[in-house]
Amino acid sequence: MSPSPPPESAAHPWAGKIAQRDLVAAADPDLALDLTVLTAPEQLPGHLAARSGTVVLRPEFSDDLGSAVLCRAGAPLPERETADLWARGTRLVAHDHVAGVPHFAGGRVTGGRLELTDRWECFCLDEGPFAYLTSVINVPPDAPTVRGLADRLQPVVAAAGLRAGPVTFELVLGERTCKVVKFAPRAGGEPLPTLARELAGYGTGFLADYSFITRRPGRLVRIRHLDTIQALGSYAGVLEAPAPGDEVVQRSIEGGPLTVLLRNRDEAALRADIARCQELNRAGVFDLTT
């Protein structure tokens, strides 16, 4: 869904997931993920055998998007994907999958105080070792899931010594849960800035993007169900699309070759259209030749 941000290792001194977890835990232990640090591939099978549910694996540093691998209980170890993680560095972090809904929150720090400017709920398609991020929808600041979120995150801002400038958070929010997955002293990556600008111009209402994924690379013949997508009540245009003859490639777990803009005054109607897009995405929308 966006170009790669600057490498974490070059962004700030606590960018690595281990240092970041330690900072969050010092600020508020309830916000921190319970990480296990793995320093060699042979440690992974034993760690997974000791867990009863899905385990999330990430490299200590991520120089691009889409770095998480899900090791699902009872499923074979995703060897190729975990090997790719080890190729990124000498340490992985592992944590049990946290129940809740992924969210992004963007804001600005002024005089050391955090003000959130935008909040986004994420929708995912779970497939094999990945949960593909397909959509985000704006969350009003008074919604129960995010009410008081800026105050909840303020200790992290203080612990990081942030005094001014943009900041973005990746979170898991549940009924009684708030966990910081990542944060960075920069604006969120695309398409969040574009969506925020669109939302500001739209006024009261709800806005989302939706990305369709491909399971294999190939040359595009046609996009299936395009008429159905364009007929959705919330359809507001294309943000990115391949043309017939273009090479279509698998991407990271964030985004896909076709991304559309959705907006609606009625939140329930927009969410229903996102659900319809999820159905089409599962069925596959790209007719490809190899």
mmCIF file of C-alpha atoms in Angstrom:
data_model
loop_
_atom_site.group_PDB
_atom_site.id
_atom_site.type_symbol
_atom_site.label_atom_id
_atom_site.label_comp_id
_atom_site.label_asym_id
_atom_site.label_seq_id
_atom_site.Cartn_x
_atom_site.Cartn_y
_atom_site.Cartn_z
ATOM 1 C CA MET A 1 0.000 0.000 0.000
ATOM 2 C CA SER A 2 2.978 2.320 0.235
ATOM 3 C CA PRO A 3 6.622 2.718 -0.690
ATOM 4 C CA SER A 4 9.158 1.650 1.885
ATOM 5 C CA PRO A 5 9.887 4.116 4.679
ATOM 6 C CA PRO A 6 13.498 4.778 5.687
ATOM 7 C CA PRO A 7 15.187 1.733 7.226
ATOM 8 C CA GLU A 8 14.242 1.386 10.864
ATOM 9 C CA SER A 9 17.880 0.973 11.847
ATOM 10 C CA ALA A 10 18.605 4.457 10.476
ATOM 11 C CA ALA A 11 15.470 6.200 11.706
ATOM 12 C CA HIS A 12 15.925 6.558 15.479
ATOM 13 C CA PRO A 13 17.869 4.886 18.298
ATOM 14 C CA TRP A 14 14.923 2.797 19.537
ATOM 15 C CA ALA A 15 13.661 1.743 16.104
ATOM 16 C CA GLY A 16 14.566 -1.918 16.519
ATOM 17 C CA LYS A 17 11.661 -3.936 17.868
ATOM 18 C CA ILE A 18 13.574 -5.080 20.942
ATOM 19 C CA ALA A 19 14.626 -1.570 21.944
ATOM 20 C CA GLN A 20 11.165 -0.304 21.123
ATOM 21 C CA ARG A 21 9.468 -2.949 23.260
ATOM 22 C CA ASP A 22 11.788 -2.036 26.148
ATOM 23 C CA LEU A 23 10.918 1.655 25.791
ATOM 24 C CA VAL A 24 7.173 0.977 25.648
ATOM 25 C CA ALA A 25 7.370 -1.387 28.615
ATOM 26 C CA ALA A 26 9.204 1.240 30.670
ATOM 27 C CA ALA A 27 6.553 3.815 29.752
ATOM 28 C CA ASP A 28 3.568 1.534 30.454
ATOM 29 C CA PRO A 29 3.968 -2.262 30.759
ATOM 30 C CA ASP A 30 0.349 -2.821 29.704
ATOM 31 C CA LEU A 31 1.089 -1.306 26.274
ATOM 32 C CA ALA A 32 4.066 -3.548 25.494
ATOM 33 C CA LEU A 33 4.064 -6.826 23.593
ATOM 34 C CA ASP A 34 5.492 -9.829 25.437
ATOM 35 C CA LEU A 35 8.418 -10.552 23.122
ATOM 36 C CA THR A 36 10.773 -13.504 22.979
ATOM 37 C CA VAL A 37 14.089 -12.812 21.249
ATOM 38 C CA LEU A 38 15.387 -15.611 19.004
ATOM 39 C CA THR A 39 19.042 -15.511 18.007
ATOM 40 C CA ALA A 40 19.312 -18.639 15.838
ATOM 41 C CA PRO A 41 16.945 -20.601 13.537
ATOM 42 C CA GLU A 42 17.304 -23.771 15.603
ATOM 43 C CA GLN A 43 15.587 -22.010 18.518
ATOM 44 C CA LEU A 44 12.343 -21.543 16.603
ATOM 45 C CA PRO A 45 10.878 -25.100 16.627
ATOM 46 C CA GLY A 46 11.254 -25.390 20.389
ATOM 47 C CA HIS A 47 9.675 -21.999 20.962
ATOM 48 C CA LEU A 48 6.701 -22.834 18.748
ATOM 49 C CA ALA A 49 6.259 -26.233 20.414
ATOM 50 C CA ALA A 50 5.894 -24.488 23.770
ATOM 51 C CA ARG A 51 3.097 -22.203 22.535
ATOM 52 C CA SER A 52 -0.547 -23.218 22.145
ATOM 53 C CA GLY A 53 -1.697 -20.643 19.610
ATOM 54 C CA THR A 54 -0.540 -18.567 16.661
ATOM 55 C CA VAL A 55 2.907 -17.005 17.031
ATOM 56 C CA VAL A 56 3.882 -13.822 15.189
ATOM 57 C CA LEU A 57 7.489 -13.578 13.976
ATOM 58 C CA ARG A 58 9.193 -10.369 12.880
ATOM 59 C CA PRO A 59 12.793 -9.368 12.143
ATOM 60 C CA GLU A 60 14.366 -7.076 14.720
ATOM 61 C CA PHE A 61 14.725 -4.410 12.025
ATOM 62 C CA SER A 62 12.388 -4.003 9.046
ATOM 63 C CA ASP A 63 13.710 -2.053 6.097
ATOM 64 C CA ASP A 64 10.472 -2.566 4.203
ATOM 65 C CA LEU A 65 6.809 -3.304 4.816
ATOM 66 C CA GLY A 66 5.142 -6.618 5.365
ATOM 67 C CA SER A 67 7.707 -8.317 7.564
ATOM 68 C CA ALA A 68 5.483 -10.393 9.877
ATOM 69 C CA VAL A 69 5.064 -14.154 9.492
ATOM 70 C CA LEU A 70 2.295 -16.054 11.285
ATOM 71 C CA CYS A 71 3.119 -19.518 12.589
ATOM 72 C CA ARG A 72 -0.335 -20.967 13.094
ATOM 73 C CA ALA A 73 -1.006 -23.690 15.644
ATOM 74 C CA GLY A 74 -1.196 -27.093 13.981
ATOM 75 C CA ALA A 75 0.084 -25.820 10.609
ATOM 76 C CA PRO A 76 3.476 -26.752 9.127
ATOM 77 C CA LEU A 77 6.303 -24.331 9.783
ATOM 78 C CA PRO A 78 6.405 -21.800 6.909
ATOM 79 C CA GLU A 79 10.046 -22.545 6.160
ATOM 80 C CA ARG A 80 10.561 -20.280 3.148
ATOM 81 C CA GLU A 81 8.994 -17.279 4.868
ATOM 82 C CA THR A 82 10.894 -17.763 8.112
ATOM 83 C CA ALA A 83 14.131 -18.186 6.145
ATOM 84 C CA ASP A 84 13.421 -14.819 4.522
ATOM 85 C CA LEU A 85 13.096 -13.289 7.991
ATOM 86 C CA TRP A 86 16.445 -14.688 9.115
ATOM 87 C CA ALA A 87 18.043 -13.302 5.952
ATOM 88 C CA ARG A 88 17.166 -9.788 7.192
ATOM 89 C CA GLY A 89 19.259 -9.969 10.351
ATOM 90 C CA THR A 90 20.627 -12.007 13.229
ATOM 91 C CA ARG A 91 17.644 -11.781 15.601
ATOM 92 C CA LEU A 92 13.898 -12.322 15.357
ATOM 93 C CA VAL A 93 11.235 -11.334 17.833
ATOM 94 C CA ALA A 94 8.285 -13.609 18.559
ATOM 95 C CA HIS A 95 5.057 -12.969 20.398
ATOM 96 C CA ASP A 96 1.736 -14.713 20.791
ATOM 97 C CA HIS A 97 -0.949 -13.374 18.477
ATOM 98 C CA VAL A 98 -2.858 -10.640 20.324
ATOM 99 C CA ALA A 99 -6.638 -10.710 20.093
ATOM 100 C CA GLY A 100 -7.946 -7.419 18.766
ATOM 101 C CA VAL A 101 -8.121 -5.278 15.645
ATOM 102 C CA PRO A 102 -5.064 -3.681 14.004
ATOM 103 C CA HIS A 103 -5.189 0.113 13.877
ATOM 104 C CA PHE A 104 -3.014 2.973 12.698
ATOM 105 C CA ALA A 105 -2.991 6.270 14.578
ATOM 106 C CA GLY A 106 -1.265 9.390 13.333
ATOM 107 C CA GLY A 107 -0.621 12.578 15.202
ATOM 108 C CA ARG A 108 1.609 15.476 16.028
ATOM 109 C CA VAL A 109 3.626 16.252 19.125
ATOM 110 C CA THR A 110 3.697 19.883 20.275
ATOM 111 C CA GLY A 111 5.594 20.849 23.390
ATOM 112 C CA GLY A 112 5.899 17.177 24.271
ATOM 113 C CA ARG A 113 2.123 16.634 24.155
ATOM 114 C CA LEU A 114 0.533 14.192 21.708
ATOM 115 C CA GLU A 115 -2.515 15.137 19.666
ATOM 116 C CA LEU A 116 -3.941 12.438 17.383
ATOM 117 C CA THR A 117 -5.080 13.723 14.004
ATOM 118 C CA ASP A 118 -6.303 10.511 12.368
ATOM 119 C CA ARG A 119 -7.206 6.963 13.401
ATOM 120 C CA TRP A 120 -7.691 4.025 11.050
ATOM 121 C CA GLU A 121 -9.138 0.561 11.585
ATOM 122 C CA CYS A 122 -7.525 -2.157 9.441
ATOM 123 C CA PHE A 123 -9.126 -5.050 7.585
ATOM 124 C CA CYS A 124 -7.107 -8.152 6.683
ATOM 125 C CA LEU A 125 -7.364 -11.348 4.662
ATOM 126 C CA ASP A 126 -5.784 -14.284 6.479
ATOM 127 C CA GLU A 127 -3.972 -16.635 4.123
ATOM 128 C CA GLY A 128 -1.311 -19.116 5.131
ATOM 129 C CA PRO A 129 1.584 -17.444 6.947
ATOM 130 C CA PHE A 130 0.354 -13.900 6.268
ATOM 131 C CA ALA A 131 -2.552 -11.643 7.152
ATOM 132 C CA TYR A 132 -2.800 -9.352 4.128
ATOM 133 C CA LEU A 133 -3.802 -5.774 4.942
ATOM 134 C CA THR A 134 -6.504 -4.962 2.411
ATOM 135 C CA SER A 135 -8.297 -1.887 3.731
ATOM 136 C CA VAL A 136 -8.390 0.886 6.291
ATOM 137 C CA ILE A 137 -11.395 2.962 7.373
ATOM 138 C CA ASN A 138 -11.329 6.141 9.440
ATOM 139 C CA VAL A 139 -12.426 5.893 13.065
ATOM 140 C CA PRO A 140 -14.111 8.973 14.599
ATOM 141 C CA PRO A 141 -12.230 10.331 17.626
ATOM 142 C CA ASP A 142 -15.230 9.745 19.903
ATOM 143 C CA ALA A 143 -15.642 6.084 18.934
ATOM 144 C CA PRO A 144 -15.399 3.791 21.984
ATOM 145 C CA THR A 145 -12.430 1.893 20.528
ATOM 146 C CA VAL A 146 -10.220 5.005 20.364
ATOM 147 C CA ARG A 147 -11.689 7.313 23.003
ATOM 148 C CA GLY A 148 -8.850 8.564 25.196
ATOM 149 C CA LEU A 149 -6.229 6.956 22.957
ATOM 150 C CA ALA A 150 -3.944 10.009 22.891
ATOM 151 C CA ASP A 151 -3.741 10.009 26.700
ATOM 152 C CA ARG A 152 -3.099 6.259 26.616
ATOM 153 C CA LEU A 153 -0.138 6.743 24.265
ATOM 154 C CA GLN A 154 1.261 9.905 25.889
ATOM 155 C CA PRO A 155 3.666 7.955 28.171
ATOM 156 C CA VAL A 156 5.337 6.459 25.085
ATOM 157 C CA VAL A 157 5.852 9.903 23.578
ATOM 158 C CA ALA A 158 7.324 11.112 26.870
ATOM 159 C CA ALA A 159 9.600 8.083 27.254
ATOM 160 C CA ALA A 160 10.904 8.560 23.708
ATOM 161 C CA GLY A 161 11.688 12.200 24.425
ATOM 162 C CA LEU A 162 9.577 13.433 21.509
ATOM 163 C CA ARG A 163 8.976 17.175 21.821
ATOM 164 C CA ALA A 164 7.709 18.206 18.392
ATOM 165 C CA GLY A 165 6.832 16.770 15.015
ATOM 166 C CA PRO A 166 4.773 13.969 13.508
ATOM 167 C CA VAL A 167 4.392 10.495 14.985
ATOM 168 C CA THR A 168 2.602 7.368 13.838
ATOM 169 C CA PHE A 169 1.574 4.269 15.772
ATOM 170 C CA GLU A 170 0.658 0.741 14.744
ATOM 171 C CA LEU A 171 -1.604 -0.746 17.410
ATOM 172 C CA VAL A 172 -3.776 -3.700 18.288
ATOM 173 C CA LEU A 173 -6.959 -2.562 20.024
ATOM 174 C CA GLY A 174 -9.399 -4.848 21.787
ATOM 175 C CA GLU A 175 -12.250 -4.348 24.198
ATOM 176 C CA ARG A 176 -9.783 -4.029 27.080
ATOM 177 C CA THR A 177 -6.503 -4.202 25.176
ATOM 178 C CA CYS A 178 -4.136 -1.650 23.699
ATOM 179 C CA LYS A 179 -0.779 -2.905 22.460
ATOM 180 C CA VAL A 180 1.844 -0.867 20.621
ATOM 181 C CA VAL A 181 3.218 -2.921 17.731
ATOM 182 C CA LYS A 182 5.393 -0.124 16.325
ATOM 183 C CA PHE A 183 5.736 3.630 16.441
ATOM 184 C CA ALA A 184 7.927 6.120 14.616
ATOM 185 C CA PRO A 185 8.589 9.881 14.688
ATOM 186 C CA ARG A 186 7.287 10.423 11.164
ATOM 187 C CA ALA A 187 4.014 10.629 9.304
ATOM 188 C CA GLY A 188 2.373 7.369 8.311
ATOM 189 C CA GLY A 189 3.202 5.883 4.933
ATOM 190 C CA GLU A 190 0.925 6.074 1.921
ATOM 191 C CA PRO A 191 -1.979 5.847 1.446
ATOM 192 C CA LEU A 192 -2.704 7.246 4.925
ATOM 193 C CA PRO A 193 -1.677 10.866 4.137
ATOM 194 C CA THR A 194 -3.730 10.784 0.927
ATOM 195 C CA LEU A 195 -6.728 9.349 2.762
ATOM 196 C CA ALA A 196 -6.400 11.952 5.523
ATOM 197 C CA ARG A 197 -6.441 14.757 2.930
ATOM 198 C CA GLU A 198 -9.433 13.186 1.174
ATOM 199 C CA LEU A 199 -11.251 12.890 4.483
ATOM 200 C CA ALA A 200 -10.566 16.513 5.382
ATOM 201 C CA GLY A 201 -12.143 17.586 2.107
ATOM 202 C CA TYR A 202 -15.056 15.171 2.460
ATOM 203 C CA GLY A 203 -16.328 16.424 5.780
ATOM 204 C CA THR A 204 -18.487 14.306 8.044
ATOM 205 C CA GLY A 205 -18.522 10.763 6.735
ATOM 206 C CA PHE A 206 -16.418 7.670 6.287
ATOM 207 C CA LEU A 207 -13.622 6.945 3.867
ATOM 208 C CA ALA A 208 -11.569 3.844 3.088
ATOM 209 C CA ASP A 209 -9.199 2.368 0.590
ATOM 210 C CA TYR A 210 -9.353 -1.225 -0.594
ATOM 211 C CA SER A 211 -6.510 -3.240 -2.151
ATOM 212 C CA PHE A 212 -6.950 -6.438 -4.130
ATOM 213 C CA ILE A 213 -4.114 -8.961 -3.874
ATOM 214 C CA THR A 214 -2.719 -11.502 -6.295
ATOM 215 C CA ARG A 215 -1.605 -14.981 -5.272
ATOM 216 C CA ARG A 216 0.901 -15.355 -8.110
ATOM 217 C CA PRO A 217 2.815 -13.167 -10.557
ATOM 218 C CA GLY A 218 1.834 -12.877 -14.196
ATOM 219 C CA ARG A 219 0.806 -10.578 -17.019
ATOM 220 C CA LEU A 220 -2.642 -9.048 -16.646
ATOM 221 C CA VAL A 221 -5.299 -10.146 -19.116
ATOM 222 C CA ARG A 222 -8.237 -8.479 -17.354
ATOM 223 C CA ILE A 223 -9.613 -7.543 -13.954
ATOM 224 C CA ARG A 224 -12.556 -9.741 -13.059
ATOM 225 C CA HIS A 225 -15.617 -8.286 -11.317
ATOM 226 C CA LEU A 226 -14.577 -4.739 -12.220
ATOM 227 C CA ASP A 227 -18.191 -3.788 -13.025
ATOM 228 C CA THR A 228 -19.257 -5.107 -9.614
ATOM 229 C CA ILE A 229 -16.551 -3.096 -7.860
ATOM 230 C CA GLN A 230 -17.434 0.109 -9.715
ATOM 231 C CA ALA A 231 -21.137 -0.412 -8.962
ATOM 232 C CA LEU A 232 -20.607 -0.404 -5.197
ATOM 233 C CA GLY A 233 -22.450 2.452 -3.524
ATOM 234 C CA SER A 234 -19.229 3.598 -1.848
ATOM 235 C CA TYR A 235 -17.007 3.404 -4.942
ATOM 236 C CA ALA A 236 -15.195 6.729 -5.445
ATOM 237 C CA GLY A 237 -12.447 5.952 -7.946
ATOM 238 C CA VAL A 238 -9.133 4.197 -8.465
ATOM 239 C CA LEU A 239 -5.987 4.995 -6.504
ATOM 240 C CA GLU A 240 -3.811 2.487 -8.363
ATOM 241 C CA ALA A 241 -4.550 -0.063 -11.104
ATOM 242 C CA PRO A 242 -2.623 -2.181 -13.610
ATOM 243 C CA ALA A 243 -3.503 -2.088 -17.301
ATOM 244 C CA PRO A 244 -3.927 -5.156 -19.537
ATOM 245 C CA GLY A 245 -0.481 -6.408 -20.466
ATOM 246 C CA ASP A 246 1.165 -5.097 -17.301
ATOM 247 C CA GLU A 247 3.194 -7.427 -15.126
ATOM 248 C CA VAL A 248 1.342 -8.052 -11.872
ATOM 249 C CA VAL A 249 3.482 -9.225 -8.980
ATOM 250 C CA GLN A 250 2.906 -10.443 -5.467
ATOM 251 C CA ARG A 251 3.602 -7.751 -2.938
ATOM 252 C CA SER A 252 4.295 -7.673 0.755
ATOM 253 C CA ILE A 253 1.449 -8.222 3.186
ATOM 254 C CA GLU A 254 0.397 -4.597 2.780
ATOM 255 C CA GLY A 255 -1.537 -3.724 -0.335
ATOM 256 C CA GLY A 256 -2.012 -5.112 -3.810
ATOM 257 C CA PRO A 257 -1.901 -4.177 -7.499
ATOM 258 C CA LEU A 258 -5.441 -2.724 -7.572
ATOM 259 C CA THR A 259 -6.451 -0.164 -4.947
ATOM 260 C CA VAL A 260 -9.747 1.717 -5.002
ATOM 261 C CA LEU A 261 -11.127 4.589 -2.949
ATOM 262 C CA LEU A 262 -14.387 4.105 -1.063
ATOM 263 C CA ARG A 263 -16.455 6.737 0.750
ATOM 264 C CA ASN A 264 -19.929 6.956 2.163
ATOM 265 C CA ARG A 265 -21.883 9.068 4.639
ATOM 266 C CA ASP A 266 -23.241 5.814 6.103
ATOM 267 C CA GLU A 267 -20.617 3.825 8.011
ATOM 268 C CA ALA A 268 -22.624 0.588 7.850
ATOM 269 C CA ALA A 269 -22.963 0.894 4.067
ATOM 270 C CA LEU A 270 -19.229 1.461 3.663
ATOM 271 C CA ARG A 271 -18.400 -1.506 5.870
ATOM 272 C CA ALA A 272 -20.789 -3.656 3.838
ATOM 273 C CA ASP A 273 -18.981 -2.635 0.650
ATOM 274 C CA ILE A 274 -15.629 -3.496 2.239
ATOM 275 C CA ALA A 275 -17.062 -6.916 3.126
ATOM 276 C CA ARG A 276 -18.176 -7.363 -0.485
ATOM 277 C CA CYS A 277 -14.682 -6.466 -1.681
ATOM 278 C CA GLN A 278 -13.259 -9.056 0.727
ATOM 279 C CA GLU A 279 -15.477 -11.705 -0.893
ATOM 280 C CA LEU A 280 -14.302 -10.726 -4.373
ATOM 281 C CA ASN A 281 -10.686 -10.655 -3.204
ATOM 282 C CA ARG A 282 -10.951 -14.193 -1.820
ATOM 283 C CA ALA A 283 -12.393 -15.350 -5.149
ATOM 284 C CA GLY A 284 -9.600 -13.595 -7.082
ATOM 285 C CA VAL A 285 -9.962 -10.599 -9.391
ATOM 286 C CA PHE A 286 -6.861 -10.886 -11.599
ATOM 287 C CA ASP A 287 -6.921 -12.942 -14.794
ATOM 288 C CA LEU A 288 -3.232 -13.509 -15.541
ATOM 289 C CA THR A 289 -1.034 -15.299 -18.054
ATOM 290 C CA THR A 290 2.337 -16.684 -17.019
#
